[in-house]
Short mmCIF file of C-alpha atoms in Angstrom, two decimals:
data_model
loop_
_atom_site.label_atom_id
_atom_site.label_comp_id
_atom_site.label_asym_id
_atom_site.label_seq_id
_atom_site.Cartn_x
_atom_site.Cartn_y
_atom_site.Cartn_z
CA UNK I 3 86.48 209.65 101.47
CA UNK I 4 88.82 208.32 98.14
CA UNK I 5 93.36 209.61 98.71
CA UNK I 6 94.39 211.79 97.20
CA UNK I 7 96.22 210.68 94.46
CA UNK I 8 100.00 213.05 93.22
CA UNK I 9 102.44 213.10 91.04
CA UNK I 10 106.15 212.66 92.25
CA UNK I 11 106.74 216.15 91.59
CA UNK I 12 103.74 217.75 93.22
CA UNK I 13 104.22 215.68 95.88
CA UNK I 14 107.87 216.77 97.24
CA UNK I 15 106.46 220.42 95.95
CA UNK I 16 102.66 219.84 98.11
CA UNK I 17 104.47 218.40 101.18
CA UNK I 18 107.69 221.24 101.50
CA UNK I 19 104.90 223.84 100.70
CA UNK I 20 102.97 222.09 103.92
CA UNK I 21 105.71 222.22 106.32
CA UNK I 22 107.00 225.79 105.08
CA UNK I 23 102.76 226.59 106.10
CA UNK I 24 102.74 224.75 109.65
CA UNK I 25 106.42 226.14 110.21
CA UNK I 26 105.62 229.90 110.09
CA UNK I 27 102.13 228.95 112.13
CA UNK I 28 103.81 227.02 114.23
CA UNK I 29 106.62 230.43 114.31
CA UNK I 30 103.85 232.14 114.94
CA UNK I 31 101.76 230.68 117.65
CA UNK I 32 104.84 229.91 120.00
CA UNK I 33 106.98 231.62 119.55
CA UNK I 34 106.51 235.63 118.66
CA UNK I 35 103.24 235.09 120.31
CA UNK I 36 103.77 234.05 124.34
CA UNK I 37 107.51 236.22 123.07
CA UNK I 38 105.41 238.92 122.92
CA UNK I 39 102.68 239.02 125.18
CA UNK I 40 103.54 236.04 127.93
CA UNK I 41 107.32 236.03 127.40
CA UNK I 42 108.26 237.26 130.94
CA UNK I 43 111.61 238.38 131.68
CA UNK I 44 114.36 236.28 134.33
CA UNK I 45 115.47 238.90 135.60
CA UNK I 46 113.86 242.06 137.22
CA UNK I 47 117.65 244.26 136.43
CA UNK I 48 119.89 243.59 133.43
CA UNK I 49 122.43 242.46 133.85
CA UNK I 50 126.34 240.92 131.75
CA UNK I 51 126.15 237.99 132.87
CA UNK I 52 122.99 236.80 132.45
CA UNK I 53 124.61 236.64 128.25
CA UNK I 54 127.65 234.96 129.48
CA UNK I 55 127.42 231.01 130.37
CA UNK I 56 128.40 231.15 133.98
CA UNK I 57 130.06 227.82 136.16
CA UNK I 58 130.79 227.39 138.90
CA UNK I 59 130.09 231.34 139.65
CA UNK I 60 132.16 232.91 137.71
CA UNK I 61 131.66 233.14 133.76
CA UNK I 62 133.20 232.04 130.85
CA UNK I 63 134.53 234.43 128.89
CA UNK I 64 135.96 231.76 125.91
CA UNK I 65 133.75 228.70 126.03
CA UNK I 66 136.09 225.43 124.35
CA UNK I 67 134.33 222.74 122.67
CA UNK I 68 134.54 219.14 121.05
CA UNK I 69 134.16 219.45 117.87
CA UNK I 70 132.36 217.45 117.17
CA UNK I 71 133.75 214.79 114.12
CA UNK I 72 136.60 213.96 116.71
CA UNK I 73 133.70 212.51 119.14
CA UNK I 74 131.77 210.88 116.45
CA UNK I 75 135.34 209.20 115.02
CA UNK I 76 136.39 208.32 118.05
CA UNK I 77 133.46 206.98 119.08
CA UNK I 78 133.10 204.79 115.46
CA UNK I 79 136.54 203.53 116.98
CA UNK I 80 135.72 202.43 120.09
CA UNK I 81 132.91 200.64 118.88
CA UNK I 82 134.95 198.70 116.32
CA UNK I 83 138.64 198.28 118.42
CA UNK I 84 140.80 195.84 115.80
CA UNK I 85 138.96 197.38 112.56
CA UNK I 86 140.20 200.92 113.61
CA UNK I 87 143.31 199.41 114.44
CA UNK I 88 144.10 197.97 111.49
CA UNK I 89 142.71 200.78 109.43
CA UNK I 90 144.84 203.28 111.84
CA UNK I 91 147.94 201.44 110.60
CA UNK I 92 148.29 200.82 107.59
CA UNK I 93 147.13 203.95 106.21
CA UNK I 94 149.77 204.97 108.67
CA UNK I 95 151.94 203.10 107.09
CA UNK I 96 150.88 204.33 103.74
CA UNK I 97 150.32 208.23 104.42
CA UNK I 98 154.00 207.07 105.03
CA UNK I 99 155.51 206.00 102.75
CA UNK I 100 157.89 208.73 100.14
CA UNK I 101 155.75 206.54 97.07
CA UNK I 102 152.62 207.97 97.71
CA UNK I 103 153.81 211.34 97.29
CA UNK I 104 155.05 210.67 93.90
CA UNK I 105 152.35 208.16 93.19
CA UNK I 106 150.18 212.33 93.59
CA UNK I 107 153.06 213.68 91.72
CA UNK I 108 152.68 212.09 88.88
CA UNK I 109 148.67 211.68 88.83
CA UNK I 110 149.00 215.99 88.89
CA UNK I 111 151.31 215.06 85.84
CA UNK I 112 148.50 213.65 83.78
CA UNK I 113 145.93 215.64 85.07
CA UNK I 114 147.56 218.87 84.29
CA UNK I 115 148.96 217.55 80.56
CA UNK I 116 145.84 216.25 79.72
CA UNK I 117 144.16 219.12 80.67
CA UNK I 118 146.64 221.95 78.70
CA UNK I 119 146.42 219.36 76.53
CA UNK I 120 150.46 218.47 75.84
CA UNK I 121 151.20 215.83 73.83
CA UNK I 122 151.69 216.19 69.91
CA UNK Q 265 89.03 223.90 94.45
CA UNK Q 266 87.42 221.72 96.93
CA UNK Q 267 89.99 219.12 97.01
CA UNK Q 268 92.90 222.06 98.02
CA UNK Q 269 90.57 223.27 100.43
CA UNK Q 270 90.03 219.51 102.22
CA UNK Q 271 94.41 219.56 102.03
CA UNK Q 272 95.27 223.07 103.86
CA UNK Q 273 91.63 222.22 106.49
CA UNK Q 274 93.36 218.54 106.91
CA UNK Q 275 96.86 220.15 108.04
CA UNK Q 276 95.57 222.96 109.73
CA UNK Q 277 93.16 221.24 112.00
CA UNK Q 278 92.67 217.57 111.27
CA UNK Q 279 95.73 215.34 111.58
CA UNK Q 280 97.46 218.30 111.51
CA UNK Q 281 98.41 221.01 113.81
CA UNK Q 282 95.37 221.55 116.50
CA UNK Q 283 94.61 217.27 117.05
CA UNK Q 284 98.95 216.99 116.90
CA UNK Q 285 98.99 219.33 120.08
CA UNK Q 286 96.25 216.96 121.55
CA UNK Q 287 98.74 214.20 120.55
CA UNK Q 288 100.89 214.84 121.67
CA UNK Q 289 99.47 216.21 125.48
CA UNK Q 290 97.48 213.12 125.90
CA UNK Q 291 100.95 210.56 124.00
CA UNK Q 292 102.54 212.68 127.10
CA UNK Q 293 100.25 211.86 129.68
CA UNK Q 294 99.96 208.52 128.41
CA UNK Q 295 103.79 207.60 128.14
CA UNK Q 296 104.75 210.20 131.77
CA UNK Q 297 102.05 207.40 133.76
CA UNK Q 298 102.48 204.60 132.33
CA UNK Q 299 106.52 205.15 133.58
CA UNK Q 300 105.32 206.35 137.15
CA UNK Q 301 103.18 202.48 137.78
CA UNK Q 302 106.31 201.19 136.08
CA UNK Q 303 108.36 202.53 138.47
CA UNK Q 304 106.06 202.66 141.58
CA UNK Q 305 104.65 206.48 140.51
CA UNK Q 306 101.58 207.54 140.31
CA UNK Q 307 102.74 209.93 137.26
CA UNK Q 308 101.16 213.32 136.61
CA UNK Q 309 97.85 214.09 139.22
CA UNK Q 310 98.26 217.25 139.95
CA UNK Q 311 96.31 219.55 136.78
CA UNK Q 312 93.52 218.56 134.19
CA UNK Q 313 91.81 215.30 135.07
CA UNK Q 314 94.00 212.66 136.05
CA UNK Q 315 96.54 214.38 135.71
CA UNK Q 316 96.17 214.54 131.56
CA UNK Q 317 96.89 217.95 130.84
CA UNK Q 318 100.27 218.40 133.08
CA UNK Q 319 102.22 218.22 129.48
CA UNK Q 320 100.57 221.19 128.29
CA UNK Q 321 101.42 223.41 131.54
CA UNK Q 322 104.74 222.48 131.29
CA UNK Q 323 105.07 223.26 127.41
CA UNK Q 324 102.85 226.85 128.53
CA UNK Q 325 105.42 227.38 130.75
CA UNK Q 326 108.16 227.12 128.99
CA UNK Q 327 107.21 228.87 125.90
CA UNK Q 328 106.63 231.63 129.02
CA UNK Q 329 109.97 232.58 129.46
CA UNK Q 330 111.88 234.60 128.07
CA UNK Q 331 114.52 233.93 125.63
CA UNK Q 332 117.61 233.70 126.95
CA UNK Q 333 120.72 232.99 124.49
CA UNK Q 334 124.26 234.21 125.27
CA UNK Q 335 126.20 236.49 123.97
CA UNK Q 336 128.01 232.96 121.68
CA UNK Q 337 125.20 231.54 121.02
CA UNK Q 338 122.58 231.23 117.60
CA UNK Q 339 119.95 233.13 117.94
CA UNK Q 340 117.37 233.22 114.43
CA UNK Q 341 118.84 229.82 112.53
CA UNK Q 342 118.05 227.05 114.81
CA UNK Q 343 114.33 228.82 115.42
CA UNK Q 344 114.15 228.57 111.73
CA UNK Q 345 115.19 225.02 111.27
CA UNK Q 346 113.16 223.56 114.66
CA UNK Q 347 110.52 224.84 113.15
CA UNK Q 348 110.23 223.61 109.10
CA UNK Q 349 111.27 220.50 111.06
CA UNK Q 350 107.99 221.59 113.27
CA UNK Q 351 106.21 221.48 110.21
CA UNK Q 352 107.87 218.91 108.06
CA UNK Q 353 106.78 215.64 111.29
CA UNK Q 354 103.13 217.40 110.97
CA UNK Q 355 102.81 217.62 107.29
CA UNK Q 356 103.98 213.46 107.02
CA UNK Q 357 100.63 212.86 109.49
CA UNK Q 358 98.71 213.49 106.56
CA UNK Q 359 100.49 210.57 104.48
CA UNK Q 360 99.03 208.53 107.13
CA UNK Q 361 95.69 206.54 107.91
CA UNK Q 362 94.47 209.14 110.06
CA UNK Q 363 93.75 211.65 107.33
CA UNK Q 364 90.05 212.27 105.99
CA UNK Q 365 91.80 211.57 102.59
CA UNK Q 366 95.84 210.48 102.68
CA UNK Q 367 98.04 211.65 99.44
CA UNK Q 368 100.14 209.44 98.92
CA UNK Q 369 102.20 209.90 95.52
CA UNK Q 370 104.43 207.33 93.50
CA UNK Q 371 107.82 206.51 95.43
CA UNK Q 372 106.99 208.42 98.15
CA UNK Q 373 108.89 206.86 100.63
CA UNK Q 374 111.71 208.34 99.50
CA UNK Q 375 110.39 211.81 100.17
CA UNK Q 376 109.35 210.75 103.54
CA UNK Q 377 112.99 209.09 103.96
CA UNK Q 378 114.20 212.97 103.83
CA UNK Q 379 111.69 214.62 106.05
CA UNK Q 380 111.79 212.13 108.87
CA UNK Q 381 115.99 212.90 108.53
CA UNK Q 382 115.12 216.43 109.45
CA UNK Q 383 114.13 216.61 112.74
CA UNK Q 384 116.68 214.56 114.42
CA UNK Q 385 118.81 217.20 112.99
CA UNK Q 386 117.22 219.96 113.97
CA UNK Q 387 117.89 218.51 117.33
CA UNK Q 388 121.10 218.35 116.77
CA UNK Q 389 121.67 221.83 115.47
CA UNK Q 390 119.79 223.51 118.50
CA UNK Q 391 121.94 221.56 120.97
CA UNK Q 392 124.85 223.10 118.90
CA UNK Q 393 123.01 226.15 118.59
CA UNK Q 394 124.30 227.08 122.23
CA UNK Q 395 128.14 226.23 122.49
CA UNK Q 396 128.87 224.22 125.74
CA UNK Q 397 130.95 221.45 125.95
CA UNK Q 398 128.52 218.62 127.67
CA UNK Q 399 126.54 219.14 124.10
CA UNK Q 400 129.06 219.35 121.64
CA UNK Q 401 129.93 215.66 123.26
CA UNK Q 402 125.92 214.76 123.32
CA UNK Q 403 125.61 216.46 119.43
CA UNK Q 404 128.99 214.25 118.28
CA UNK Q 405 126.53 210.83 120.22
CA UNK Q 406 123.91 211.82 118.31
CA UNK Q 407 125.61 212.02 114.99
CA UNK Q 408 126.77 209.33 115.85
CA UNK Q 409 124.08 207.39 116.45
CA UNK Q 410 121.59 208.94 113.05
CA UNK Q 411 124.93 207.45 110.83
CA UNK Q 412 123.86 204.08 112.25
CA UNK Q 413 120.71 204.17 113.51
CA UNK Q 414 118.68 206.04 110.18
CA UNK Q 415 119.59 203.72 107.19
CA UNK Q 416 118.21 200.55 109.96
CA UNK Q 417 114.89 202.07 110.13
CA UNK Q 418 114.79 203.76 106.32
CA UNK Q 419 115.40 200.33 105.06
CA UNK Q 420 113.15 198.35 107.73
CA UNK Q 421 110.34 200.46 106.67
CA UNK Q 422 111.10 200.13 102.64
CA UNK Q 423 111.31 196.70 103.14
CA UNK Q 424 107.17 196.22 103.24
CA UNK Q 425 107.50 198.93 100.58
CA UNK Q 426 108.94 197.02 98.18
CA UNK Q 427 107.44 193.02 98.61
CA UNK Q 428 103.87 195.78 97.92
CA UNK Q 429 104.94 197.00 95.04
CA UNK Q 430 106.19 193.52 94.07
CA UNK Q 431 103.85 191.26 95.14
CA UNK Q 432 100.15 193.81 94.68
CA UNK Q 433 102.08 196.19 92.31
CA UNK Q 434 101.27 198.98 94.64
CA UNK Q 435 103.94 202.07 93.53
CA UNK Q 436 106.70 202.32 95.81
CA UNK Q 437 103.75 204.47 98.81
CA UNK Q 438 103.72 204.93 102.13
CA UNK Q 439 99.53 204.93 102.10
CA UNK Q 440 98.67 201.93 99.93
CA UNK Q 441 101.17 199.99 101.58
CA UNK Q 442 100.00 201.10 104.30
CA UNK Q 443 96.21 199.26 103.05
CA UNK Q 444 97.83 195.92 102.00
CA UNK Q 445 101.34 195.25 104.50
CA UNK Q 446 99.25 192.68 106.45
CA UNK Q 447 98.39 190.38 103.38
CA UNK Q 448 102.07 190.32 102.99
CA UNK Q 449 102.20 188.56 106.43
CA UNK Q 450 100.58 185.93 104.95
CA UNK Q 451 101.24 186.46 101.28
CA UNK Q 452 104.31 183.58 101.14
CA UNK Q 453 106.13 182.13 103.55
CA UNK Q 454 109.59 183.81 102.60
CA UNK Q 455 107.56 187.39 102.47
CA UNK Q 456 106.44 186.80 106.32
CA UNK Q 457 110.17 186.09 107.43
CA UNK Q 458 111.30 189.46 105.29
CA UNK Q 459 108.19 191.12 107.28
CA UNK Q 460 109.31 190.40 110.89
CA UNK Q 461 113.46 190.07 110.49
CA UNK Q 462 112.44 193.69 108.97
CA UNK Q 463 110.05 194.94 111.57
CA UNK Q 464 112.43 193.86 114.83
CA UNK Q 465 115.87 196.01 112.94
CA UNK Q 466 112.41 198.25 111.91
CA UNK Q 467 111.97 197.97 115.92
CA UNK Q 468 115.54 198.63 117.33
CA UNK Q 469 116.44 201.50 114.07
CA UNK Q 470 112.93 203.24 115.87
CA UNK Q 471 114.60 203.18 119.29
CA UNK Q 472 117.52 204.43 118.28
CA UNK Q 473 116.64 207.44 117.06
CA UNK Q 474 114.35 208.65 119.46
CA UNK Q 475 116.31 208.06 122.07
CA UNK Q 476 115.12 204.79 124.31
CA UNK Q 477 116.71 203.33 126.47
CA UNK Q 478 119.56 201.74 125.84
CA UNK Q 479 120.17 204.67 122.94
CA UNK Q 480 119.73 206.97 125.14
CA UNK Q 481 123.77 207.91 125.42
CA UNK Q 482 123.15 211.69 123.38
CA UNK Q 483 120.51 212.95 126.89
CA UNK Q 484 122.68 211.15 128.78
CA UNK Q 485 121.06 212.44 131.92
CA UNK Q 486 122.92 213.05 134.36
CA UNK Q 487 126.12 211.62 132.80
CA UNK Q 488 126.53 214.90 130.12
CA UNK Q 489 124.02 217.20 132.70
CA UNK Q 490 121.21 216.71 129.88
CA UNK Q 491 123.07 216.04 126.25
CA UNK Q 492 121.19 218.34 123.69
CA UNK Q 493 119.25 220.11 125.92
CA UNK Q 494 122.01 220.76 128.49
CA UNK Q 495 122.67 224.55 127.43
CA UNK Q 496 118.07 224.84 126.64
CA UNK Q 497 115.36 226.20 127.80
CA UNK Q 498 112.24 228.80 127.56
CA UNK Q 499 110.82 228.33 124.54
CA UNK Q 500 114.08 226.49 122.55
CA UNK Q 501 113.73 224.14 124.69
CA UNK Q 502 109.75 224.11 124.36
CA UNK Q 503 110.89 223.06 120.64
CA UNK Q 504 113.16 221.17 120.90
CA UNK Q 505 110.76 219.28 123.53
CA UNK Q 506 107.98 219.86 120.47
CA UNK Q 507 110.27 217.92 117.88
CA UNK Q 508 111.18 215.00 120.61
CA UNK Q 509 107.05 214.22 121.37
CA UNK Q 510 106.46 214.97 118.18
CA UNK Q 511 108.68 212.14 116.62
CA UNK Q 512 107.68 209.72 118.87
CA UNK Q 513 104.29 210.34 117.84
CA UNK Q 514 105.30 209.15 114.24
CA UNK Q 515 107.99 207.07 113.86
CA UNK Q 516 105.52 204.74 115.53
CA UNK Q 517 102.89 205.23 113.55
CA UNK Q 518 104.42 205.12 109.81
CA UNK Q 519 105.89 201.39 112.40
CA UNK Q 520 102.88 200.95 112.81
CA UNK Q 521 101.06 201.40 109.17
CA UNK Q 522 103.68 199.62 107.17
CA UNK Q 523 104.14 196.75 109.65
CA UNK Q 524 101.49 196.27 111.85
CA UNK Q 525 98.51 195.87 109.33
CA UNK Q 526 98.29 199.62 108.84
CA UNK Q 527 93.94 199.67 109.26
CA UNK Q 528 93.48 196.29 109.33
CA UNK Q 529 90.94 194.53 110.12
CA UNK Q 530 88.68 197.59 108.47
CA UNK Q 531 88.54 198.28 105.93
CA UNK Q 532 90.50 201.25 105.04
CA UNK Q 533 88.44 203.04 102.44
CA UNK Q 534 86.32 204.11 106.06
CA UNK Q 535 88.91 206.44 106.91
CA UNK Q 536 87.19 206.99 110.86
CA UNK Q 537 86.95 203.46 111.51
CA UNK Q 538 90.71 203.12 110.22
CA UNK Q 539 91.79 205.96 112.37
CA UNK Q 540 90.34 204.50 115.17
CA UNK Q 541 92.72 201.43 114.57
CA UNK Q 542 95.26 203.08 113.80
CA UNK Q 543 95.39 204.71 116.72
CA UNK Q 544 94.83 202.35 119.11
CA UNK Q 545 97.90 199.82 117.40
CA UNK Q 546 100.20 202.75 117.40
CA UNK Q 547 99.32 203.07 121.34
CA UNK Q 548 100.40 199.85 121.81
CA UNK Q 549 103.97 200.39 120.56
CA UNK Q 550 104.01 203.82 122.73
CA UNK Q 551 103.20 201.16 125.95
CA UNK Q 552 106.00 198.66 124.71
CA UNK Q 553 108.45 202.17 124.16
CA UNK Q 554 107.11 202.52 127.13
CA UNK Q 555 108.19 199.34 129.23
CA UNK Q 556 111.89 199.08 127.27
CA UNK Q 557 112.36 203.15 128.41
CA UNK Q 558 111.40 201.89 131.43
CA UNK Q 559 113.82 198.44 131.73
CA UNK Q 560 117.06 198.78 130.19
CA UNK Q 561 120.34 200.39 131.44
CA UNK Q 562 122.05 203.31 129.75
CA UNK Q 563 124.67 201.11 126.17
CA UNK Q 564 127.46 202.78 126.34
CA UNK Q 565 128.03 204.58 123.16
CA UNK Q 566 130.34 202.81 121.42
CA UNK Q 567 127.52 199.92 122.80
CA UNK Q 568 125.04 201.37 121.63
CA UNK Q 569 126.22 202.25 118.51
CA UNK Q 570 128.11 198.30 117.80
CA UNK Q 571 124.44 196.75 118.62
CA UNK Q 572 123.28 198.60 115.98
CA UNK Q 573 126.17 197.50 112.88
CA UNK Q 574 125.79 194.30 114.33
CA UNK Q 575 122.80 193.29 114.45
CA UNK Q 576 120.55 196.00 113.43
CA UNK Q 577 122.39 196.37 110.47
CA UNK Q 578 122.40 192.98 109.21
CA UNK Q 579 119.17 192.44 110.43
CA UNK Q 580 117.63 195.26 107.99
CA UNK Q 581 120.45 194.45 104.95
CA UNK Q 582 119.47 191.08 105.10
CA UNK Q 583 114.95 191.88 105.24
CA UNK Q 584 115.77 194.78 102.68
CA UNK Q 585 118.02 191.39 100.30
CA UNK Q 586 114.71 188.89 100.52
CA UNK Q 587 112.47 191.74 99.75
CA UNK Q 588 113.92 191.80 96.20
CA UNK Q 589 113.67 187.82 96.75
CA UNK Q 590 110.25 187.40 98.38
#
């Protein structure tokens, strides 16, 4: 059997359409159908703890999670210790310098001048 | 009209939804049996002949549970993202030689690369949808892994596609490249070297995306309870497993298509013979993955990331540069 050729735009539309169609089918079959006709309650009686995270028998009222970006940066900086140390030192030194703030102020003044056409 | 009917039937039956469900069951059984043998266990034996229906029983058990989300969790959006990722992965089956009439377009590899990224992002979103310190750490680890592994896998896949476009004027299409990819190994010495380097980096990238040991630190059983899956249960866990298992079919399939000659040595026009050859090669790749998974210890996250950047990136980009020279 021959393969079916599409234009690049047609291919994007087709794959997106198929993704949506198959996604809806998977949702209807594997979630709605099973939840409606097969889903069994975890407990016979509803209790409040069911909807709280529980650790060691105690409900957790405030869940604390570490920021994802912190975890990613931490892993990358551990992977490249030398590079991250150099980068953090140099960037800290650069940011501490008052020249940077003066430079940023100058950039803002130039930008505002250009936008508002403040020239003769 | 016939073309659209063919696409619909392919997406629903073969190699679409129905076939993918069967393939997930068979591949999971195969993987668990192999893992069992490597670890001196018997693997699944109880449900169905030789335990082949055990993955289906596990899946149905999870689906039939009540969907409980604690009061801090997101209710509907994780499910929507998860089913879209599953739909996208199943749709990608239609661009492989398994399809009766494979779909292709010029530059389709770009669309495929984007769609392949949906599944890992859906897994991360599912993990983050119910707040828990362990799943948050795992999601952070997973995203760090993806930042490092995905460019390696995608640029490795691009290498044979670029080589095929330059040598055989195939217009940057994954399926058409699979019909000529065997020839790229013997086209010239430089082409063979390029394919070899890209095949190594592609395998490393694929293992990392699939969280195969030594890159399983986002899952990190016993270290982070169950990593990404810690807070998931019932149908949400079933969806997460479904994504993970279909990923384990689609990623190696693209590897087989682009690096292991696709349907070679049979004629790609003969779809059922092509499909059999591709499936046999796929099961060999899966056996290698299972062997590596059961033989390696786990990297620390920083070790894994460093390994990927040091070796994976350098090999993948070297292959990419060579593909323009070869």
